[in-house]
XYZ file of C-alpha atoms in Angstrom:
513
model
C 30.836 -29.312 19.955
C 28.792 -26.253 18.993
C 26.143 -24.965 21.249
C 23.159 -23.130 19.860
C 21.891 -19.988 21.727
C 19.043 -20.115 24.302
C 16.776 -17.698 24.748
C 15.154 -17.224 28.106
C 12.599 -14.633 28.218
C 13.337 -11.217 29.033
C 11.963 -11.450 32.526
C 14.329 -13.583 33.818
C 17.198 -11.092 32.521
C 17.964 -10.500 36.103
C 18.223 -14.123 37.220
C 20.824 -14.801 34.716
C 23.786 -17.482 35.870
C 26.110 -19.399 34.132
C 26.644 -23.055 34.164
C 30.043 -24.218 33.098
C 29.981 -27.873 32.818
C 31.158 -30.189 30.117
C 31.827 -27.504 28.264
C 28.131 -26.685 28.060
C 27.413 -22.369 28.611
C 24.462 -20.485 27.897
C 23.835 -16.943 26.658
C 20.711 -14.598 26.963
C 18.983 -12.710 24.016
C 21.629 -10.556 22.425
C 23.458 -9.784 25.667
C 26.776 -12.032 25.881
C 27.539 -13.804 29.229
C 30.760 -12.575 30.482
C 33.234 -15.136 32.689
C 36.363 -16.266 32.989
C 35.965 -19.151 30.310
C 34.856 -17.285 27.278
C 35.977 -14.912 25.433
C 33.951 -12.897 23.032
C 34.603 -11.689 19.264
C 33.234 -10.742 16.242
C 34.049 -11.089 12.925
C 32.922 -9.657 9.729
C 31.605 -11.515 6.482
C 31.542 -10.571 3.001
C 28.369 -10.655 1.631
C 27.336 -10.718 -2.297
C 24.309 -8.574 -3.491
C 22.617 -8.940 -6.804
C 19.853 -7.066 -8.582
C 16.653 -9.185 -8.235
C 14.201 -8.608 -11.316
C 10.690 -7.700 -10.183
C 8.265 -7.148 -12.612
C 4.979 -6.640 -10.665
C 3.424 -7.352 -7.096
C -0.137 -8.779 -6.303
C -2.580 -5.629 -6.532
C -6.381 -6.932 -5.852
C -7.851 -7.126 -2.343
C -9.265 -10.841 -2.700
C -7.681 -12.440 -0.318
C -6.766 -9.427 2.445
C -10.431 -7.786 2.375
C -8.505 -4.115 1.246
C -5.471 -2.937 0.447
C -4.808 -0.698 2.760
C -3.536 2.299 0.724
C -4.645 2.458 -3.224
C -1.812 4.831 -4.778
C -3.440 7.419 -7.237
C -0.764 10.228 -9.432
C 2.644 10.022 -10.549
C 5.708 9.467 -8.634
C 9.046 10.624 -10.589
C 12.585 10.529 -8.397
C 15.110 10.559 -10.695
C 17.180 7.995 -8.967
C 14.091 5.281 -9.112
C 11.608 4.264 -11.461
C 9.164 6.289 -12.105
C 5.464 5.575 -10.855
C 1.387 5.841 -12.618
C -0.606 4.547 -10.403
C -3.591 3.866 -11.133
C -7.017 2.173 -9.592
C -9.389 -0.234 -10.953
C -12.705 -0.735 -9.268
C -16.352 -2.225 -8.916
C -19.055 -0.029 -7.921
C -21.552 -0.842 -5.111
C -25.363 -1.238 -6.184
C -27.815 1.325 -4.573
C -30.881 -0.335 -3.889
C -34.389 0.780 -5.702
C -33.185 4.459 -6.708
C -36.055 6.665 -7.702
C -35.635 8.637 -11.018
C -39.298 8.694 -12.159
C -42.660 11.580 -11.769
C -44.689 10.218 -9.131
C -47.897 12.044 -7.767
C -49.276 11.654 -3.773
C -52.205 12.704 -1.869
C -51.967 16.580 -1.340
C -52.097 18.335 2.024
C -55.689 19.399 0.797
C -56.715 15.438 0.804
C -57.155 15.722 -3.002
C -55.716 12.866 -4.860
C -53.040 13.335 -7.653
C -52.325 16.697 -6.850
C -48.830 16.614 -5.974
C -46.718 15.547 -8.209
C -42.691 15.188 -7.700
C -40.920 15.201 -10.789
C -36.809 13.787 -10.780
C -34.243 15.899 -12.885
C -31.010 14.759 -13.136
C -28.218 17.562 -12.491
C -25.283 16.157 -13.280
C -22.712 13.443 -12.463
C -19.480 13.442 -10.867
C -16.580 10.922 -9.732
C -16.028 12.189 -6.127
C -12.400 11.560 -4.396
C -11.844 11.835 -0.642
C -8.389 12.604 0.017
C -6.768 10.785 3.035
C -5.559 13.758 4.978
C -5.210 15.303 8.611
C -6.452 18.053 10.276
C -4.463 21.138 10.831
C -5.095 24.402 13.098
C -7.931 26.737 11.758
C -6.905 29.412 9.252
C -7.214 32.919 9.815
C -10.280 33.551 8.733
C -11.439 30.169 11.036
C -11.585 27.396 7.842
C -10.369 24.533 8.705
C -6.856 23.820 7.388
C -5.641 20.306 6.216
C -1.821 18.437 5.736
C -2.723 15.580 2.886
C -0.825 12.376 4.197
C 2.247 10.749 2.576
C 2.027 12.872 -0.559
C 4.971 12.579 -2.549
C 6.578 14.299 -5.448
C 5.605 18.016 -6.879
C 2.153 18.541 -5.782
C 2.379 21.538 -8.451
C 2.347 19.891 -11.524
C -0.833 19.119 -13.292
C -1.568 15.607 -13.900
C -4.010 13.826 -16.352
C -7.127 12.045 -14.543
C -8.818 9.718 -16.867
C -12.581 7.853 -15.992
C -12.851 4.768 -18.565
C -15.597 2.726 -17.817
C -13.726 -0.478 -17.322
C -14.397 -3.810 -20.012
C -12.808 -6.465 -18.104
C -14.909 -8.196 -15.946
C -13.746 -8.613 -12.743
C -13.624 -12.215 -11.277
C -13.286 -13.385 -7.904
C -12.522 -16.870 -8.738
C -9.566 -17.904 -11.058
C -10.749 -18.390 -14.614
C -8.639 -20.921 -15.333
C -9.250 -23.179 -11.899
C -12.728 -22.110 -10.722
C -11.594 -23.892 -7.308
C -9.249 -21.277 -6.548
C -9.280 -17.308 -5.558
C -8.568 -15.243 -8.347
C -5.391 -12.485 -8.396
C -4.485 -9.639 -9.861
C -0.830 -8.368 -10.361
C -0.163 -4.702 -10.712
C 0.582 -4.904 -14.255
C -2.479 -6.964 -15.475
C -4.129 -4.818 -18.168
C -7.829 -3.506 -18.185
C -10.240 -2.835 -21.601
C -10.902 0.937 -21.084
C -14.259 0.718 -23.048
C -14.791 4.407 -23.187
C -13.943 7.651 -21.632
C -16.320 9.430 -19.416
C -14.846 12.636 -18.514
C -16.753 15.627 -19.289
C -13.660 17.406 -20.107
C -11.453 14.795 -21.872
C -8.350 16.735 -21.356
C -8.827 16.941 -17.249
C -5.617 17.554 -15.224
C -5.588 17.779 -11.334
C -3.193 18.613 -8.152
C -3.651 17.358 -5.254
C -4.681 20.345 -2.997
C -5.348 19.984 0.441
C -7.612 23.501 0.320
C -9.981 21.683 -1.861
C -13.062 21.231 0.473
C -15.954 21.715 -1.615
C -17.968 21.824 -5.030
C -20.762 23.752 -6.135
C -23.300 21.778 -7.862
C -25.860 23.559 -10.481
C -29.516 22.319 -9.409
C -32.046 22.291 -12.011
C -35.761 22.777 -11.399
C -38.649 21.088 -13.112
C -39.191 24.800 -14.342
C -36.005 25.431 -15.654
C -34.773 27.752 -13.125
C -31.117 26.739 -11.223
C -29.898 27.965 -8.003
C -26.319 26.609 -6.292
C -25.331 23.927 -3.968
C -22.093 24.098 -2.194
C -20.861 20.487 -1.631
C -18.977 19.500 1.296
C -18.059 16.122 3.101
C -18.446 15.169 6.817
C -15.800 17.098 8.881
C -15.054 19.183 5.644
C -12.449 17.125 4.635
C -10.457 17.680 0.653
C -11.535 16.014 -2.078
C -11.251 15.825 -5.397
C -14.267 16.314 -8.434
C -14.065 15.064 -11.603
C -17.392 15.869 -13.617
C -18.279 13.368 -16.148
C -20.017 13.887 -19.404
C -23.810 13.644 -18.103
C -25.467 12.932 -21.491
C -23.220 9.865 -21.468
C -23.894 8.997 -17.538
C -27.736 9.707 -18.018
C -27.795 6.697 -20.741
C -25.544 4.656 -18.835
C -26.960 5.113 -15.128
C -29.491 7.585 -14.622
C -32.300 5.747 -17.748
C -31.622 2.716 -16.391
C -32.069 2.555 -12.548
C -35.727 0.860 -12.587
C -34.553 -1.790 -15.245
C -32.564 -5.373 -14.751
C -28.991 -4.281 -15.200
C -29.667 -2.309 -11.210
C -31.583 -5.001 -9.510
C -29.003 -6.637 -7.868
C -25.040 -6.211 -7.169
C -24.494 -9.227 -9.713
C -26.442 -7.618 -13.017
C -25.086 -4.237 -12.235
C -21.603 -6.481 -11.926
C -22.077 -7.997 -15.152
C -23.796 -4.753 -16.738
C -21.088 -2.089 -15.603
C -17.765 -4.034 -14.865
C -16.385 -0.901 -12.857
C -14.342 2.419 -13.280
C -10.928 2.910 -14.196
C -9.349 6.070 -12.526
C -6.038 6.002 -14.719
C -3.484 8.559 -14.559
C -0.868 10.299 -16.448
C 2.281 12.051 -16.800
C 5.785 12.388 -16.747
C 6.239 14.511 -13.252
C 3.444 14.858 -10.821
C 2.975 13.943 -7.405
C 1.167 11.167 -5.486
C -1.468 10.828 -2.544
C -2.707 7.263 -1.058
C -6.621 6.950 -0.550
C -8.502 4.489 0.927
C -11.487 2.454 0.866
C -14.245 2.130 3.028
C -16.327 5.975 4.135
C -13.783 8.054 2.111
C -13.387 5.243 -0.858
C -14.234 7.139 -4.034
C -17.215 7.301 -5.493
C -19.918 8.207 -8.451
C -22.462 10.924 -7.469
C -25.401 11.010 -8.949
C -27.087 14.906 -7.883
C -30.728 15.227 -8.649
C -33.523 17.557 -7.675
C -37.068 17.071 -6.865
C -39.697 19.498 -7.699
C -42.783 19.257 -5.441
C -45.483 20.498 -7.713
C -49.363 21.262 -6.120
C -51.570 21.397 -9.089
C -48.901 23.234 -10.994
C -47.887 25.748 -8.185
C -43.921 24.770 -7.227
C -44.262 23.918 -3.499
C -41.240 22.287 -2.280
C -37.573 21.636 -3.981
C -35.957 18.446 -2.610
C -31.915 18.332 -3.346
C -30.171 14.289 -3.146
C -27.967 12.137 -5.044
C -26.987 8.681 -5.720
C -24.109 7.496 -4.165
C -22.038 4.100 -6.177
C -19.003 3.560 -4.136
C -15.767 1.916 -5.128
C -16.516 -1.865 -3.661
C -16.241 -5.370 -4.146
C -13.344 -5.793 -6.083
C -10.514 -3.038 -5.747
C -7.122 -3.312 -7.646
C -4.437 -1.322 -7.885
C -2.173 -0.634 -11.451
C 1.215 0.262 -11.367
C 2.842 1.452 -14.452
C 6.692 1.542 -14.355
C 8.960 3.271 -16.572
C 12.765 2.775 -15.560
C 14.982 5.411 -13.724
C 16.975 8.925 -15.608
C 19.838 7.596 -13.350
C 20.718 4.157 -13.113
C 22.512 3.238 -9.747
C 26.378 3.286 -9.360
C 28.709 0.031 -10.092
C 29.025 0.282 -6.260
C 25.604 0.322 -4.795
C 21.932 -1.052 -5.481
C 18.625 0.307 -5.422
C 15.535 -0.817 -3.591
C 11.943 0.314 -4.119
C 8.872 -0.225 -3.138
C 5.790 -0.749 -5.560
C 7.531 -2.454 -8.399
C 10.405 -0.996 -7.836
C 13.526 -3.426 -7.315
C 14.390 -6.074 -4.321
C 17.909 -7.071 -4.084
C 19.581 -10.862 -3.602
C 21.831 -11.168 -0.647
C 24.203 -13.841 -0.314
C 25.706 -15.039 2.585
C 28.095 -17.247 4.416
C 29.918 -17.671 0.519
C 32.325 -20.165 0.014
C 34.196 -22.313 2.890
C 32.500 -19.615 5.298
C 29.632 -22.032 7.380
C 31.860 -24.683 7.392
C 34.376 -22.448 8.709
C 32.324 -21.693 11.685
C 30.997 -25.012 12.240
C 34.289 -26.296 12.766
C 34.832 -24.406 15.728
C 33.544 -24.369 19.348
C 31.286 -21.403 19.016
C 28.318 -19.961 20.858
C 26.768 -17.485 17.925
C 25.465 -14.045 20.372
C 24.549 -11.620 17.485
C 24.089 -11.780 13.647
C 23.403 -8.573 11.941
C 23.311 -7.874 8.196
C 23.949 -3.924 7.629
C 23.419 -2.190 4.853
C 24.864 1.906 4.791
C 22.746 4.275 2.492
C 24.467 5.821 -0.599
C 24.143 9.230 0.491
C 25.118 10.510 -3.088
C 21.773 9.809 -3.903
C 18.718 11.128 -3.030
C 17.727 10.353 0.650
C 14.856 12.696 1.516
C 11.957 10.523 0.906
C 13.445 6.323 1.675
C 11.560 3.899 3.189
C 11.588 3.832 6.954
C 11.714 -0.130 7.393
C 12.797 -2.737 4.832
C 12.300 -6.140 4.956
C 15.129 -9.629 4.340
C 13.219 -12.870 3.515
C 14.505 -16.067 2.490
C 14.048 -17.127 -1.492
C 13.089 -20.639 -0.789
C 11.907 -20.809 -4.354
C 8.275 -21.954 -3.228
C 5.891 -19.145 -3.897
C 7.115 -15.958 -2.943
C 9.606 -17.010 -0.603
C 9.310 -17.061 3.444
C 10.104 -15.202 6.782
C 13.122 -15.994 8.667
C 12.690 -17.047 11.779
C 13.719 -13.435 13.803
C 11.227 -11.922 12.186
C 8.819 -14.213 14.475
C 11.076 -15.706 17.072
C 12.606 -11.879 17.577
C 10.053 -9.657 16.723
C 11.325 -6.468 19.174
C 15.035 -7.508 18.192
C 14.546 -8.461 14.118
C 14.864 -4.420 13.020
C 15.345 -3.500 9.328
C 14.587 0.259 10.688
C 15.777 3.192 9.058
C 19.098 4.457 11.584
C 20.561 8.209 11.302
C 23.686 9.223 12.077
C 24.497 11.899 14.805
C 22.994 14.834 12.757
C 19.357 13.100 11.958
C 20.581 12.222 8.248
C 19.609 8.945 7.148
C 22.943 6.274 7.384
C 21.605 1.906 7.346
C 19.324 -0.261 7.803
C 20.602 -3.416 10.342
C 18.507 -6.446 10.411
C 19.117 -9.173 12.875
C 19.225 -12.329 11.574
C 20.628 -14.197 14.693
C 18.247 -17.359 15.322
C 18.762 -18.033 11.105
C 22.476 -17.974 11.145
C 22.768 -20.061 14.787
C 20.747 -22.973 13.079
C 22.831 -22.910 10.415
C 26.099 -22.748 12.022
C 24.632 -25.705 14.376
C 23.360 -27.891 12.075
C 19.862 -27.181 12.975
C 19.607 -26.001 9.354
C 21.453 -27.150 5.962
C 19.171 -24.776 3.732
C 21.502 -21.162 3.246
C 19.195 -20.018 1.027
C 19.594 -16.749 -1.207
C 18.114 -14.000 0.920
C 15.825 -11.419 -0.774
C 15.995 -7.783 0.499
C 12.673 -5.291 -0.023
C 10.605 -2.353 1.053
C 8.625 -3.510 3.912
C 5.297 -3.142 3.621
C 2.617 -2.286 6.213
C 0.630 -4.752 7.220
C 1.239 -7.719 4.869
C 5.057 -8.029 5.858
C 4.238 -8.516 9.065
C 5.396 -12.253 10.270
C 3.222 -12.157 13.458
C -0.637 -11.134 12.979
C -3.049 -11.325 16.457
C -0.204 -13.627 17.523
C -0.057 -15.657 14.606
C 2.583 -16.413 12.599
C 2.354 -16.021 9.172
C 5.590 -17.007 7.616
C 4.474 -16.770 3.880
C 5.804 -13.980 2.105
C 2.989 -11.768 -0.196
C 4.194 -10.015 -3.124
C 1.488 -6.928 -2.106
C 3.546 -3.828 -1.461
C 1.932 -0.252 -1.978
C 4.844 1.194 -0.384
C 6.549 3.319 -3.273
C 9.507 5.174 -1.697
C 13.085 3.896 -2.465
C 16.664 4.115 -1.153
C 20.230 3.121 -2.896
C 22.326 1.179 -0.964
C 26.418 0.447 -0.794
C 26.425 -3.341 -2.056
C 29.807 -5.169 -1.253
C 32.331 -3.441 -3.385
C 35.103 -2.823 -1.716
C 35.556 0.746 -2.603
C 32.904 1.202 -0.399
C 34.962 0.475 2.548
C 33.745 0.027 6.070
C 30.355 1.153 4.578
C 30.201 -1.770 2.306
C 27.101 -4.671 3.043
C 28.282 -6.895 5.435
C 27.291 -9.432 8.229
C 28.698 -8.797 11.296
C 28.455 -11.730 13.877
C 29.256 -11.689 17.343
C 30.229 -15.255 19.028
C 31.908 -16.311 22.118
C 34.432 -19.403 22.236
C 35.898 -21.354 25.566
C 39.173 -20.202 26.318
C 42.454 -22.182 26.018
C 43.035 -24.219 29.159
């Protein structure tokens, strides 16, 4: 008879006792009870990996509210595919924006004597880096680190503004009943381009804390505004052709097409912030008060009959809102992965199929008088490949072939035993990843379970890989991942040795009378 693992909680730890009757025992957690009846043992299973073909990952934020990172730039590690990523976006509607001459009472009580006249300076797309404060400089500036950049931060890349032609939909076309979706390969009509500078390249450059605006007077004459954002934060400016944004924007703020978020919706269908290259490097940026944004900079000339008084500087401020998709464009790797290992990558990268328990293997164990104590799948890094930028967490989910597949049950039942971590070896050099997978296999090997389904192996993903949210369990799998680093692992070969992929499990049997 084969008895199933139960799992007291941790509290009781020190209360532990065994019961030894009818053959029945008990074991805690992980931790094997040790008496004179059992012994313990472990064996070590073969386990078959396979490529698993992934073309592109949900990239809108319909149904999660935001994505929490929105990659911009190029990514290019040899060893993976390379990365342009690229954001898609609706702009929020400012209400009633003034662009017109309008005259007031002057101080002197004389009416129609002061007259303000608008004049438009110019128009930029403004992009808040996400990024973290440093020590002062020096000279006393404040000094910035910009977060999870990747890649050569040295090489120029193209930044293209298209005003974007496909409307964006929150319901599904096709079944207005249902949310709409967006995968990170769906294409976009790029309408026109509205760079003032066509040919525009950019780095990412975390010394990049302001931008000097040219303000035009009523009069003609110009002075200099120095731009910078709360807390003096980096950011990056791309000025857009203002004859161009003055038709589009500026002319038309008192007509339909701005009274409401739906007509400017249906009038202007968003940006597209597309990028470009074969090298580069790559920041994440967010939404919310550092989403990107279209600035509108104006000045107001105060005029008492004639006689400048007063200069007013302001702008217009359209942020990235409503709906927000990502674009990932995916070219495949200079250096495929050796006959003896696998590559996984976030994005859409590559996953990886793990088989387990081949063959005569579960009936094998079921067969025998077994108490399962520990099931671990571990997978060793291929250090011949590049290791300085992997993923610190990935993710094993079951392919049930319904959707996108679903949790196993450690990553819920388990949460602070499930792992997946990243593990170094003694000098701080990345080595596996081991993922516990002890409640899945015990059902199995008990009969609790009949499905061994393929298991799928990815980059985990903040946020939406998580199986327990406010202590609910969500065990769905979502295609979103925004993660984009990637590691090569040893598959099974066995020229890979002891560092091969394998699944280790620990059991304990009665012992021979």
């Amino acid at each position: 008879m084969i008895k199933k693992i139960v799992y007291l909680s941790v509290a009781l730890v020190s209360l532990l006792f065994v019961i030894s009757c009818e053959k029945d025992f008990r074991e805690i957690g992980v931790n094997v009870i040790s008496n004179n009846q059992f012994d313990t043992k472990q064996i070590t299973l073969e386990v078959i990996v396979k490529d698993s073909i992934l073309e592109a990952v949900r990239a809108d934020n319909l149904a999660i509210g935001s994505l929490s990172e929105y990659l911009l730039g190029v990514y290019n590690n040899p060893d993976y595919k390379r990365i342009e990523a690229s954001i898609i976006g609706q702009l929020g509607v400012v209400v009633n924006p003034q662009t017109v001459q309008n005259t007031t009472e002057a101080e002197s009580g004389d009416e129609e004597d002061l007259d303000s006249i608008y004049v438009f300076n110019e128009a930029v797309l403004e992009i808040p880096y996400t990024s973290t404060r440093l020590e002062n400089e020096s000279d006393g500036k404040p000094k910035f680190r910009l977060d999870s950049l990747l890649g050569n931060s040295s090489i120029p890349m193209s930044l293209e503004v298209f005003r974007n032609g496909t409307f964006l939909n929150n319901l599904n076309p096709g079944d207005p009943t249902q949310q709409n979706s967006y995968m990170s390969d769906a294409t976009y009509v790029e309408s026109e381009l509205l760079n003032d500078d066509p040919g525009f390249t950019y780095t990412p450059d975390p010394t990049d804390t302001l931008y000097v605006v040219e303000r035009e007077l009523s009069t003609g004459e110009t002075f200099e505004e120095t731009i910078k954002l709360t807390n003096s934060i980096p950011f990056l400016t791309v000025p857009l052709n203002k004859t161009r944004m003055k038709e589009l924007f500026w002319d038309k703020f008192s007509d339909t097409e701005f009274a409401s978020q739906s007509d400017l919706n249906n009038y202007f269908r968003g940006i597209i912030l597309k990028t470009k290259g074969t090298d580069g490097s790559m920041v994440p940026l967010s939404l919310g008060t550092n989403a990107p944004r279209l600035k509108f900079y104006y000045t107001i000339t105060r005029l008492d009959e004639g006689v400048v008084k007063d200069t007013i500087v302001g702008n217009y401020t359209f942020n990235f809102s409503g709906i927000v998709n990502s674009q990932y464009k995916m070219t495949a790797p200079q250096n495929a992965a050796p006959s003896n290992s696998f590559a996984i990558q976030g994005t859409a990268g590559s996953m990886a199929t793990i088989n387990i328990l081949n063959g005569t293997e579960l009936q094998d164990l079921r067969s025998q008088n077994i108490l399962i104590n520990d099931a671990s799948l571990v997978f060793s890094i291929d250090t011949s490949r590049d290791t300085t930028k992997v993923p610190s967490r990935l993710l094993i989910f079951k392919n049930t072939g319904v959707g996108d597949g679903e949790q196993i049950e450690d990553s819920y039942t388990e949460q602070l035993f499930f792992g997946g971590f990243l593990g170094d070896d003694d000098d701080g050099k990345p080595k596996d990843y081991t993922i516990r997978i002890t409640d899945y296999i015990s059902n199995l090997v008990s009969g609790d379970s009949n499905e061994n389904y393929p298991l799928i192996l990815k980059v985990y993903n903040s946020r939406t890989d998580a199986a327990v949210v406010n202590n609910f369990v969500q065990t769905q799998i979502n295609s979103y991942n925004w993660n984009p680093r990637g590691v090569t692992l040893l598959n099974h070969s066995s020229v890979n040795g002891e560092k091969r992929a394998k699944l280790i499990i620990s059991y304990s049997e009665e012992k021979a009378n």
